[in-house]
Coordinates of C-alpha atoms and ligand atoms in Angstrom, one line a residue:
M830 CA 99.6 77.1 85.0
C831 CA 96.8 74.6 84.4
G832 CA 93.5 75.1 84.7
I833 CA 90.5 72.7 86.2
V834 CA 86.6 73.3 85.4
G835 CA 83.7 70.9 86.9
I836 CA 79.9 71.1 86.0
L837 CA 77.1 69.8 87.2
G838 CA 74.9 71.2 85.1
K839 CA 71.0 70.7 83.6
K840 CA 71.8 70.9 80.3
P841 CA 75.1 69.6 78.2
V842 CA 77.7 70.9 79.8
A843 CA 80.6 70.5 77.1
L844 CA 80.8 74.0 75.6
Q845 CA 80.1 75.5 78.8
V846 CA 83.3 73.7 80.1
L847 CA 85.2 75.1 76.5
D848 CA 83.9 78.5 77.9
A849 CA 85.3 78.5 81.9
L850 CA 88.5 77.0 80.1
K851 CA 88.3 80.0 77.7
R852 CA 88.5 82.5 80.9
L853 CA 91.3 80.2 82.4
E854 CA 93.5 80.6 79.1
Y855 CA 95.6 83.6 80.9
R856 CA 97.4 81.3 82.8
G857 CA 99.1 80.2 80.0
Y858 CA 98.8 75.9 79.1
D859 CA 99.8 73.9 75.9
S860 CA 97.3 71.3 75.7
A861 CA 93.5 71.3 76.7
G862 CA 90.8 68.4 77.5
V863 CA 86.8 67.9 78.3
A864 CA 85.5 64.8 79.7
T865 CA 81.6 64.0 79.8
L866 CA 78.9 61.2 80.5
E867 CA 77.1 60.2 77.9
D868 CA 74.6 58.4 78.6
G869 CA 76.5 57.0 82.0
H870 CA 79.7 56.6 80.2
L871 CA 82.8 58.8 80.4
A872 CA 83.8 60.4 76.9
R873 CA 86.5 62.4 76.4
R874 CA 88.3 65.2 74.2
R875 CA 91.6 66.1 73.9
A876 CA 93.9 67.8 72.0
E877 CA 97.4 69.5 71.8
G878 CA 97.9 73.2 71.8
K879 CA 95.1 76.2 71.8
L880 CA 91.8 75.8 72.9
G881 CA 90.6 76.5 69.1
N882 CA 92.1 72.7 68.9
L883 CA 89.7 71.2 71.3
E884 CA 86.4 73.6 70.1
L885 CA 87.5 71.8 66.6
K886 CA 87.6 68.1 68.2
L887 CA 84.2 69.1 70.0
S888 CA 82.3 70.5 66.6
E889 CA 83.2 67.2 64.6
A890 CA 82.7 64.7 67.5
P891 CA 80.1 66.6 70.3
L892 CA 79.8 66.0 74.0
S893 CA 75.9 66.1 75.5
G894 CA 76.5 64.8 78.7
A895 CA 75.3 67.4 81.3
I896 CA 77.8 66.5 83.9
G897 CA 81.5 67.1 82.7
I898 CA 85.2 68.0 83.9
G899 CA 88.1 70.2 82.1
H900 CA 91.2 70.8 81.4
T901 CA 94.3 73.4 80.8
R902 CA 97.0 71.7 81.1
W903 CA 100.7 73.5 81.4
A904 CA 103.1 70.5 81.2
T905 CA 105.5 69.2 84.2
H906 CA 105.7 65.6 83.4
G907 CA 105.7 64.9 80.0
R908 CA 105.7 66.4 76.9
P909 CA 102.2 68.6 75.9
N910 CA 100.9 65.8 73.1
E911 CA 97.4 64.9 73.1
T912 CA 98.5 61.6 75.0
N913 CA 99.4 63.5 78.0
A914 CA 96.8 65.8 77.7
H915 CA 94.0 65.8 80.7
P916 CA 91.2 64.5 81.5
H917 CA 93.1 61.1 82.7
A918 CA 90.5 58.2 82.6
T919 CA 90.1 54.7 83.1
D920 CA 86.7 52.3 82.4
K921 CA 86.1 53.9 85.8
L922 CA 86.7 57.2 86.4
A923 CA 87.9 60.8 84.6
V924 CA 90.5 63.2 86.6
V925 CA 92.2 66.5 86.1
H926 CA 95.0 67.7 87.9
N927 CA 96.6 70.6 88.6
G928 CA 100.0 70.6 90.4
I929 CA 102.9 68.1 90.7
I930 CA 102.2 64.5 92.9
E931 CA 105.9 64.5 93.9
N932 CA 105.6 60.9 94.9
F933 CA 104.4 59.7 92.0
A934 CA 107.6 57.4 90.3
E935 CA 107.0 55.5 93.9
L936 CA 103.3 55.0 93.2
K937 CA 103.7 54.2 89.8
A938 CA 106.5 51.2 90.5
E939 CA 104.0 50.0 92.9
L940 CA 100.9 49.9 90.7
Q941 CA 103.4 48.6 87.9
A942 CA 104.2 45.4 89.7
E943 CA 100.6 44.9 90.1
G944 CA 100.1 44.8 86.7
I945 CA 98.6 48.3 86.1
V946 CA 99.9 49.3 82.3
F947 CA 100.6 52.8 82.4
E948 CA 99.2 55.2 78.7
T949 CA 101.1 58.4 79.9
Q950 CA 104.1 60.0 81.0
T951 CA 102.2 62.0 83.4
D952 CA 101.9 62.2 87.2
T953 CA 98.2 62.6 87.3
E954 CA 98.0 58.7 85.7
V955 CA 99.1 57.2 89.2
V956 CA 96.0 58.8 90.6
A957 CA 93.3 58.2 88.4
Q958 CA 95.1 54.3 88.5
L959 CA 95.0 54.7 92.9
V960 CA 91.4 55.4 92.8
T961 CA 90.3 52.9 90.1
A962 CA 92.4 50.1 92.3
K963 CA 90.0 50.9 95.1
L964 CA 86.7 51.3 92.6
R965 CA 88.1 47.4 91.3
D966 CA 88.4 46.7 95.8
G967 CA 84.6 47.6 95.7
K968 CA 84.8 51.0 97.3
S969 CA 82.9 54.0 96.7
P970 CA 83.7 56.9 95.3
M971 CA 83.9 59.0 97.9
E972 CA 85.8 55.8 100.3
A973 CA 88.5 55.3 97.0
V974 CA 89.5 59.3 96.8
A975 CA 89.5 59.6 100.5
T976 CA 91.7 56.5 101.0
T977 CA 94.0 57.9 97.8
L978 CA 94.5 61.7 99.1
P979 CA 97.0 60.6 102.0
R980 CA 99.1 58.6 99.6
L981 CA 100.1 61.6 97.6
R982 CA 102.4 64.1 98.2
G983 CA 103.4 67.1 96.7
A984 CA 100.9 70.2 95.4
F985 CA 97.7 69.6 93.7
A986 CA 94.1 70.4 92.8
L987 CA 91.8 67.1 91.4
A988 CA 88.2 66.8 90.2
F989 CA 87.3 63.3 89.4
L990 CA 83.9 62.4 87.3
F991 CA 83.3 58.8 87.9
E992 CA 81.3 56.2 85.3
G993 CA 78.0 55.5 85.4
V994 CA 77.7 58.8 88.7
S995 CA 75.7 61.7 87.2
D996 CA 75.1 63.6 89.7
M997 CA 78.3 63.5 91.7
L998 CA 81.8 65.4 91.2
I999 CA 84.5 65.0 93.5
G1000 CA 87.7 68.2 93.9
A1001 CA 90.3 68.4 96.6
R1002 CA 92.6 70.6 97.0
H1003 CA 96.5 69.7 98.8
G1004 CA 97.9 73.5 97.6
P1005 CA 97.0 75.5 94.4
P1006 CA 93.6 76.7 95.0
L1007 CA 90.3 75.3 94.3
A1008 CA 86.4 77.1 94.3
V1009 CA 83.2 75.6 94.1
G1010 CA 80.9 78.0 92.3
W1011 CA 77.4 77.8 93.6
G1012 CA 73.9 77.5 91.1
D1013 CA 70.6 77.3 90.8
G1014 CA 70.4 73.3 90.8
E1015 CA 73.9 73.4 89.0
M1016 CA 77.0 73.5 90.9
Y1017 CA 81.0 74.1 89.7
L1018 CA 84.0 74.2 90.1
G1019 CA 87.0 75.6 89.1
S1020 CA 90.4 76.9 89.8
D1021 CA 89.8 80.8 90.1
A1022 CA 86.1 82.7 90.4
L1023 CA 86.8 83.9 86.8
A1024 CA 86.6 80.7 85.3
L1025 CA 83.4 80.5 86.8
A1026 CA 81.8 84.4 86.0
P1027 CA 79.7 83.0 83.1
F1028 CA 77.7 81.1 86.1
T1029 CA 78.2 82.6 89.0
D1030 CA 79.5 85.1 91.4
E1031 CA 78.6 82.8 94.4
V1032 CA 81.8 80.9 95.9
T1033 CA 83.5 78.9 98.4
Y1034 CA 87.1 78.5 97.9
L1035 CA 88.7 75.3 99.2
E1036 CA 91.0 75.7 102.2
D1037 CA 94.6 73.7 101.9
G1038 CA 93.2 70.1 102.7
D1039 CA 90.0 70.1 101.9
W1040 CA 88.4 68.0 99.3
V1041 CA 84.2 68.1 98.3
V1042 CA 81.5 65.9 96.9
L1043 CA 79.4 68.2 94.6
T1044 CA 75.8 67.1 93.5
R1045 CA 73.5 69.5 91.7
T1046 CA 72.5 71.0 94.6
D1047 CA 74.7 70.9 97.0
A1048 CA 78.5 70.8 98.2
V1049 CA 79.8 68.7 101.1
I1050 CA 83.3 69.8 102.3
R1051 CA 85.6 67.8 104.5
D1052 CA 89.0 68.2 105.6
M1053 CA 92.0 66.3 105.6
D1054 CA 90.7 63.5 108.0
G1055 CA 87.6 63.1 107.2
H1056 CA 85.7 65.5 109.1
P1057 CA 82.9 67.7 108.0
V1058 CA 83.7 71.3 107.6
D1059 CA 82.4 74.9 107.0
R1060 CA 83.7 77.2 104.4
V1061 CA 82.6 80.4 103.7
R1062 CA 79.9 80.9 100.9
Q1063 CA 80.8 84.3 99.2
R1064 CA 80.2 86.8 96.4
V1065 CA 83.4 87.6 94.1
P1066 CA 82.4 91.3 93.2
T1067 CA 81.3 90.9 89.4
N1068 CA 84.2 94.1 88.8
S1069 CA 86.9 91.5 89.4
F1070 CA 86.1 89.2 86.7
L1071 CA 87.9 89.4 83.0
A1072 CA 87.7 92.1 80.9
S1073 CA 87.7 92.1 77.3
K1074 CA 90.7 93.3 75.2
G1075 CA 88.3 96.0 74.0
N1076 CA 90.0 98.2 71.1
H1077 CA 93.3 97.2 72.0
R1078 CA 95.0 94.0 70.3
H1079 CA 96.6 92.5 73.0
F1080 CA 95.6 92.3 76.8
M1081 CA 99.4 93.5 77.6
V1082 CA 99.0 96.9 75.7
K1083 CA 95.6 97.2 77.2
E1084 CA 96.9 96.9 81.0
I1085 CA 100.2 99.0 79.9
Y1086 CA 97.5 101.2 78.6
E1087 CA 95.8 100.6 81.9
Q1088 CA 98.7 102.3 84.1
P1089 CA 97.6 105.8 84.9
E1090 CA 94.5 104.8 86.4
V1091 CA 95.3 101.7 88.2
V1092 CA 98.1 103.3 89.5
A1093 CA 96.3 106.3 90.4
R1094 CA 93.5 103.8 92.3
T1095 CA 96.1 102.0 94.3
I1096 CA 98.2 105.3 95.4
A1097 CA 94.5 107.0 96.7
H1098 CA 94.3 104.2 98.6
Y1099 CA 97.4 104.8 100.4
V1100 CA 97.6 108.7 100.4
D1101 CA 95.7 111.5 102.1
F1102 CA 95.4 114.2 98.7
A1103 CA 94.4 116.7 100.9
A1104 CA 97.1 116.2 103.8
G1105 CA 99.8 115.4 101.5
L1106 CA 100.6 112.8 103.4
A1107 CA 101.2 109.0 103.4
C1108 CA 98.3 107.2 105.0
P1109 CA 97.8 103.6 104.7
P1110 CA 95.8 101.8 106.2
P1111 CA 96.4 100.6 109.6
L1112 CA 98.8 97.6 110.1
P1113 CA 98.8 95.4 113.0
F1114 CA 102.7 96.1 113.9
A1115 CA 104.8 99.6 114.2
W1116 CA 107.6 100.3 111.8
K1117 CA 109.6 102.1 114.3
D1118 CA 109.7 98.8 116.4
L1119 CA 111.3 96.3 113.5
R1120 CA 115.3 96.0 112.8
R1121 CA 114.7 94.6 109.6
V1122 CA 112.4 93.7 106.8
S1123 CA 112.8 90.7 104.4
I1124 CA 111.1 90.8 101.0
T1125 CA 110.2 87.3 99.1
A1126 CA 108.5 86.9 95.8
C1127 CA 108.8 85.6 92.0
G1128 CA 109.7 86.7 89.0
T1129 CA 108.2 90.1 88.0
A1130 CA 107.0 90.9 91.4
S1131 CA 110.6 89.9 92.9
L1132 CA 111.8 92.9 91.2
A1133 CA 109.5 94.8 93.2
G1134 CA 111.2 94.1 95.6
H1135 CA 114.1 94.7 94.7
V1136 CA 113.4 98.2 94.0
A1137 CA 111.6 98.4 97.6
R1138 CA 114.2 97.4 98.8
Y1139 CA 116.2 101.0 97.8
W1140 CA 113.3 102.6 99.3
F1141 CA 112.7 101.2 102.0
E1142 CA 116.7 101.6 103.1
R1143 CA 116.6 104.9 102.1
L1144 CA 113.8 106.5 103.0
A1145 CA 113.0 104.6 106.1
R1146 CA 116.7 103.4 107.0
L1147 CA 114.7 99.9 107.1
P1148 CA 117.4 97.5 107.0
V1149 CA 116.2 94.9 103.7
E1150 CA 116.7 91.5 102.6
L1151 CA 116.3 90.7 99.5
D1152 CA 115.1 86.7 98.3
V1153 CA 113.6 85.0 95.5
A1154 CA 110.8 82.7 96.9
S1155 CA 112.2 79.3 95.5
E1156 CA 115.7 80.2 97.5
F1157 CA 114.1 81.6 100.5
R1158 CA 111.9 79.1 101.2
Y1159 CA 115.0 76.3 101.2
R1160 CA 117.6 78.8 102.7
E1161 CA 116.4 78.5 106.5
A1162 CA 117.7 81.6 106.7
P1163 CA 117.8 83.0 110.7
L1164 CA 114.6 84.9 111.3
D1165 CA 114.5 86.8 114.4
P1166 CA 111.1 86.6 115.6
G1167 CA 108.9 89.5 115.4
E1168 CA 110.7 91.2 112.8
L1169 CA 108.7 91.7 109.2
A1170 CA 108.8 89.1 106.3
M1171 CA 107.0 90.7 103.5
F1172 CA 105.6 88.7 100.2
I1173 CA 104.5 90.8 97.0
S1174 CA 102.1 88.7 94.4
Q1175 CA 99.7 89.6 91.7
S1176 CA 98.1 86.1 92.0
G1177 CA 98.8 85.4 96.0
E1178 CA 98.8 81.8 95.1
T1179 CA 102.7 81.1 93.4
A1180 CA 103.8 77.9 94.9
D1181 CA 106.9 79.2 96.1
T1182 CA 106.1 82.6 97.7
L1183 CA 103.1 80.6 99.5
A1184 CA 105.8 78.0 101.2
S1185 CA 108.3 81.1 102.1
L1186 CA 105.1 83.1 103.9
R1187 CA 104.2 79.9 105.8
Y1188 CA 107.9 79.0 106.7
A1189 CA 108.1 83.0 107.7
K1190 CA 104.8 82.4 109.7
S1191 CA 106.3 79.3 111.7
Q1192 CA 109.4 81.6 112.4
G1193 CA 107.4 84.2 114.6
Q1194 CA 107.7 86.8 111.9
R1195 CA 104.8 88.9 111.3
I1196 CA 103.4 89.0 108.0
L1197 CA 102.7 91.8 105.3
S1198 CA 101.6 90.6 101.8
V1199 CA 101.2 92.8 99.0
V1200 CA 98.7 90.9 96.7
N1201 CA 96.5 92.0 93.6
V1202 CA 93.8 89.3 94.4
P1203 CA 92.0 89.8 97.4
T1204 CA 90.4 86.7 98.1
S1205 CA 93.7 84.9 97.2
T1206 CA 95.6 82.0 99.6
M1207 CA 98.4 84.3 100.9
A1208 CA 95.9 87.3 101.2
R1209 CA 93.7 84.5 103.4
E1210 CA 97.0 83.7 105.2
S1211 CA 98.7 87.0 105.7
E1212 CA 98.4 88.7 108.8
A1213 CA 98.0 91.8 106.8
V1214 CA 97.3 92.4 103.5
A1215 CA 98.3 95.7 101.6
P1216 CA 95.9 95.5 98.6
T1217 CA 97.3 96.2 94.6
L1218 CA 94.4 97.8 93.0
A1219 CA 95.6 96.4 89.5
G1220 CA 92.1 94.7 88.5
V1221 CA 92.4 91.7 86.9
E1222 CA 95.8 90.7 84.8
V1223 CA 95.2 88.6 81.7
G1224 CA 98.5 89.0 80.2
V1225 CA 100.9 86.3 81.2
A1226 CA 103.6 89.1 81.8
S1227 CA 102.8 91.2 84.1
T1228 CA 102.6 94.9 83.7
K1229 CA 100.3 97.4 85.6
A1230 CA 100.6 94.9 88.9
F1231 CA 104.0 95.4 89.0
T1232 CA 103.7 99.4 88.8
C1233 CA 100.6 98.9 91.5
Q1234 CA 103.2 97.2 93.7
L1235 CA 105.7 100.0 93.0
A1236 CA 103.1 102.7 94.0
T1237 CA 101.8 100.4 97.0
L1238 CA 105.7 99.3 98.3
L1239 CA 106.8 103.1 97.8
S1240 CA 103.5 104.5 100.0
L1241 CA 104.7 101.8 102.8
A1242 CA 108.1 103.1 102.6
I1243 CA 107.2 106.7 103.2
A1244 CA 104.8 106.3 106.1
A1245 CA 107.6 103.9 107.9
G1246 CA 110.1 106.7 107.1
R1247 CA 107.6 108.6 108.9
E1248 CA 107.5 106.7 111.9
R1249 CA 110.4 105.7 112.0
G1250 CA 111.9 109.8 112.0
T1251 CA 113.9 109.3 109.3
L1252 CA 111.7 111.4 107.4
S1253 CA 111.0 114.7 107.5
E1254 CA 107.3 116.5 106.8
A1255 CA 108.2 118.5 104.2
E1256 CA 110.1 115.6 102.8
E1257 CA 107.1 113.1 102.8
R1258 CA 105.0 116.2 101.5
R1259 CA 107.3 116.6 98.1
L1260 CA 107.4 112.5 97.7
V1261 CA 104.1 111.9 98.0
A1262 CA 103.2 115.1 95.9
A1263 CA 105.7 113.4 93.5
L1264 CA 104.0 110.0 93.4
N1265 CA 100.7 111.6 93.2
G1266 CA 102.0 113.3 90.0
I1267 CA 103.0 109.5 88.4
P1268 CA 99.6 108.9 86.8
E1269 CA 99.8 111.7 84.8
L1270 CA 103.5 111.4 83.4
M1271 CA 102.4 107.9 83.0
T1272 CA 100.0 108.8 80.3
E1273 CA 102.6 111.4 78.9
A1274 CA 104.9 108.9 78.6
L1275 CA 102.6 106.2 76.7
H1276 CA 102.6 108.9 73.9
L1277 CA 106.1 107.6 73.3
E1278 CA 104.8 104.5 72.0
G1279 CA 105.3 105.7 68.2
E1280 CA 108.7 106.2 68.7
I1281 CA 109.2 103.4 70.7
E1282 CA 108.0 101.0 68.0
L1283 CA 110.4 101.8 65.7
L1284 CA 113.4 101.0 67.9
A1285 CA 111.7 97.8 68.7
R1286 CA 112.0 96.9 64.8
D1287 CA 115.5 97.4 65.3
L1288 CA 115.9 95.3 68.8
A1289 CA 114.0 92.7 67.1
R1290 CA 117.3 91.8 64.7
A1291 CA 119.5 91.4 67.8
R1292 CA 120.2 87.9 69.6
D1293 CA 121.3 89.3 72.5
V1294 CA 120.6 92.5 74.7
L1295 CA 122.3 94.0 77.3
Y1296 CA 120.4 96.3 79.9
L1297 CA 122.2 98.2 82.1
G1298 CA 121.2 100.6 85.2
R1299 CA 122.2 101.8 88.3
G1300 CA 120.2 102.8 91.8
T1301 CA 116.6 101.9 91.5
A1302 CA 117.3 101.8 87.5
Y1303 CA 118.9 98.6 88.0
P1304 CA 116.3 96.5 89.5
I1305 CA 113.8 98.3 86.2
A1306 CA 117.2 97.1 83.9
L1307 CA 116.6 93.3 85.8
E1308 CA 112.8 93.7 84.6
G1309 CA 113.6 95.2 81.4
A1310 CA 115.6 92.1 80.4
L1311 CA 112.9 89.7 81.9
K1312 CA 110.2 91.3 80.0
L1313 CA 112.0 91.1 76.7
K1314 CA 112.9 87.6 77.0
E1315 CA 110.2 86.3 77.9
L1316 CA 108.4 88.2 75.5
S1317 CA 110.3 88.0 72.7
Y1318 CA 112.6 85.0 73.0
I1319 CA 115.4 87.4 72.1
H1320 CA 118.2 86.5 75.1
A1321 CA 119.0 89.7 77.2
E1322 CA 120.7 90.1 80.5
G1323 CA 120.5 92.8 82.8
Y1324 CA 123.1 94.2 84.7
A1325 CA 123.8 96.3 87.3
A1326 CA 126.1 99.5 85.1
G1327 CA 128.6 99.1 87.5
E1328 CA 129.2 95.4 87.0
L1329 CA 129.4 95.8 82.9
K1330 CA 133.2 95.7 83.3
H1331 CA 133.3 92.6 85.7
G1332 CA 132.2 90.4 82.5
P1333 CA 129.2 91.4 80.6
I1334 CA 131.6 94.1 78.6
A1335 CA 133.5 90.7 76.9
L1336 CA 130.0 90.4 75.2
I1337 CA 129.6 93.9 73.4
D1338 CA 130.6 94.5 69.7
E1339 CA 128.5 96.4 66.6
T1340 CA 125.8 93.4 66.8
M1341 CA 124.8 93.7 70.5
P1342 CA 122.0 96.8 71.6
V1343 CA 123.0 98.1 75.0
I1344 CA 119.8 99.7 76.6
V1345 CA 120.1 102.2 79.4
I1346 CA 117.8 102.8 82.1
A1347 CA 119.3 106.5 83.6
P1348 CA 117.2 109.2 84.8
Y1349 CA 119.5 112.2 85.6
D1350 CA 120.0 111.2 89.5
S1351 CA 122.7 111.0 91.3
V1352 CA 124.4 108.5 89.9
F1353 CA 124.1 109.0 86.5
E1354 CA 127.1 110.7 85.8
K1355 CA 128.9 107.2 86.7
T1356 CA 126.4 105.4 84.6
V1357 CA 126.9 108.0 81.9
S1358 CA 131.2 106.4 82.2
N1359 CA 129.5 102.8 81.9
M1360 CA 128.0 104.0 78.4
Q1361 CA 131.5 105.4 77.2
E1362 CA 132.5 101.8 77.9
V1363 CA 130.5 100.5 76.1
A1364 CA 130.8 103.1 73.1
A1365 CA 134.5 103.5 72.7
R1366 CA 134.2 98.9 71.9
G1367 CA 131.5 99.8 69.6
G1368 CA 128.1 98.6 71.4
R1369 CA 124.8 100.8 70.3
I1370 CA 123.1 102.2 73.2
L1371 CA 119.7 103.1 73.4
L1372 CA 119.3 105.2 76.3
V1373 CA 116.1 105.9 78.2
T1374 CA 116.6 108.6 80.3
D1375 CA 115.0 112.4 80.8
A1376 CA 115.1 115.9 78.9
R1377 CA 118.5 116.6 81.0
G1378 CA 120.2 113.4 81.0
A1379 CA 120.2 113.1 76.9
R1380 CA 121.4 116.6 77.1
E1381 CA 124.1 115.4 79.8
A1382 CA 124.8 112.5 78.1
A1383 CA 125.4 114.3 75.1
M1384 CA 126.7 110.8 73.0
D1385 CA 125.5 109.1 70.1
T1386 CA 123.1 106.3 70.2
M1387 CA 120.4 104.5 68.7
G1388 CA 118.1 106.0 69.8
T1389 CA 117.1 107.8 72.7
I1390 CA 113.7 107.6 74.3
V1391 CA 113.3 111.1 76.5
M1392 CA 111.0 110.2 79.4
P1393 CA 109.4 112.8 81.2
D1394 CA 110.8 114.7 84.5
C1395 CA 110.2 113.6 87.6
D1396 CA 111.5 113.0 90.9
P1397 CA 114.4 110.1 91.0
V1398 CA 112.6 108.4 93.9
V1399 CA 109.3 107.7 91.8
A1400 CA 111.3 107.4 88.3
P1401 CA 111.0 103.3 88.7
I1402 CA 107.5 103.7 88.5
L1403 CA 107.4 106.0 85.3
Y1404 CA 110.7 104.0 83.6
A1405 CA 108.7 100.5 83.7
V1406 CA 106.5 101.7 81.1
A1407 CA 108.9 102.1 78.5
I1408 CA 110.8 99.0 79.6
Q1409 CA 107.3 96.8 78.8
L1410 CA 106.3 99.3 75.4
I1411 CA 109.9 98.4 74.1
A1412 CA 109.6 94.6 74.7
Y1413 CA 105.6 94.5 73.7
H1414 CA 106.6 96.4 70.4
T1415 CA 109.9 93.7 69.7
A1416 CA 108.0 90.7 70.1
V1417 CA 104.7 92.1 68.2
F1418 CA 107.0 92.9 65.2
M1419 CA 108.5 89.4 65.5
G1420 CA 105.2 87.8 65.6
K1421 CA 105.3 86.7 68.9
D1422 CA 101.9 85.7 71.0
V1423 CA 102.7 88.4 74.1
D1424 CA 99.4 87.2 75.9
Q1425 CA 100.5 83.4 75.9
P1426 CA 104.3 83.8 75.8
R1427 CA 105.8 79.8 75.1
N1428 CA 106.3 77.9 78.3
L1429 CA 105.6 80.6 80.2
A1430 CA 102.3 80.6 83.1
K1431 CA 100.8 82.7 85.6
S1432 CA 99.9 82.2 88.7
V1433 CA 102.5 79.3 88.9
T1434 CA 100.8 76.6 91.5
V1435 CA 104.1 74.2 91.4
E1436 CA 107.8 74.5 92.2
Ligands
G6P1973 C1 105.1 84.1 86.6 C2 104.6 84.9 85.4 C3 105.2 86.7 86.1 C4 105.2 86.7 87.4 C5 105.3 85.6 88.5 C6 105.3 85.5 90.1 O1 106.4 83.8 86.2 O2 104.7 84.9 84.2 O3 104.5 87.7 85.3 O4 105.9 88.0 88.3 O5 104.7 84.6 87.7 O6 103.9 85.7 89.6 P1 103.0 86.4 91.2 O7 101.2 85.9 90.7 O8 103.1 86.0 92.3 O9 103.3 88.1 91.1

């Protein structure tokens, strides 16, 4: 998703802006740009594609202004070319924008009727033109922005730089996050603290509806009504800042390898090792008082919720309603007051999940968020937060955040089961022991990488791939298919194994790999029957199972990945490693950009 940077510095800032933009690359983007004031006059450099192209332009035609704004663009309105790249400018100002101005067509028509000619296909240009019109009417930059903001509908974060104004930037937030960074005689704006990490670790997060006037020594924040407001100035721990790839080729594989450590750290937060019991930090509600739970999320996080549904229903006998946030937010689901609404998000900023959270809140739900970024909007707006301790996740495709979400959700389900009297102490101890064993088993599973890499070469030739699973292996099959398609662009579908005969079986022939996720559990034999149906039609099976499953299945496969033995309840956490490595190696073999797959974004702050 788009990234915003603004710097009021003491020296030329263009390269600092570029540096900050590099730290926002992980969000996914397709063009980029910088604007500064050169002797008081606006100057821009913009480029299609990766930041390297912008860097080249800046080396050919450097900018020397000590005030500037920058942007990485993830296209919404208009193709990702240089014309549509931000900053957008008039003779009065330059502006960068993250989000969508939903009423842009109406505003554009109004401006066009007044004779304004538009250069781009973006929604952002209407903001530039609206503020410019007010400046032409004699308003000050502050007045011009203040009177424009109420006219904009949708979700947006904005940063403005004005012609001839060398000691002021204006930022505004209505949806996507925007942070103010405090320096020594320098001030910053950034989509997140990560972008500003080289310059400062002291930030203030704007609240929804806030806008800020930055000078080199101060930041005056106002709310939607123009009243000055105090917002907390906080230190963001340096360990939450962007790490390097280390010896790894990509962030994604580094993050896959970090899983034993970060999952162990997350489990330690929720489990009392000495007692062998689940002990999540106290929550402001009692599990035994609940009659149902709704779980809402997007993408990979929603698949963590899908696994959790099995856990909460089976272990805590608590009915779970599950939906993707983009549907939930508009479904007008009837929610009985006092029930629990859970939201799962790595970033804590995903627009649809946040809107769903606000809807649930308005319906009198208790709000619990499972988030990885503790300073995120969702964390701030939730009644209770169950943190995942995955650390910064840079790869656009979520890996370690997913397994930490699973570990957190299972711990919560065990605690809920105990409190609701549906799990005996002996069962709880068994499950906690199984959970504690997971990090070591993940390390063992990582040793299968070489084998998976070889199988991936075969998969890379496929046009379509089917993933099958039953029980908690079903959402893992869905996640396997999602990972493969987002990284390798091979068409992949995940299906409940039992649904095979209701449609996807028609696709099966000798060209179609079918990846079956099947730990040896209570439904294993049923899955084997589905594998037989695939084999009978010439389908090629890649079986991901354990030693017993491999023995019992006794089938000809294109490959069998034998995972370490584990309790079936914790299997989804372990089997996630296999499907991540399958997708990663297939994509790497095909030469794809696994850390920033085409068209994808992290921290999806638009609908
Ligand atoms: C994007 C990312 C996914 C992620 C999803 C939800 O689509 O590419 O990896 O699962 O957003 O993000 P969240 O930050 O809410 O977990």
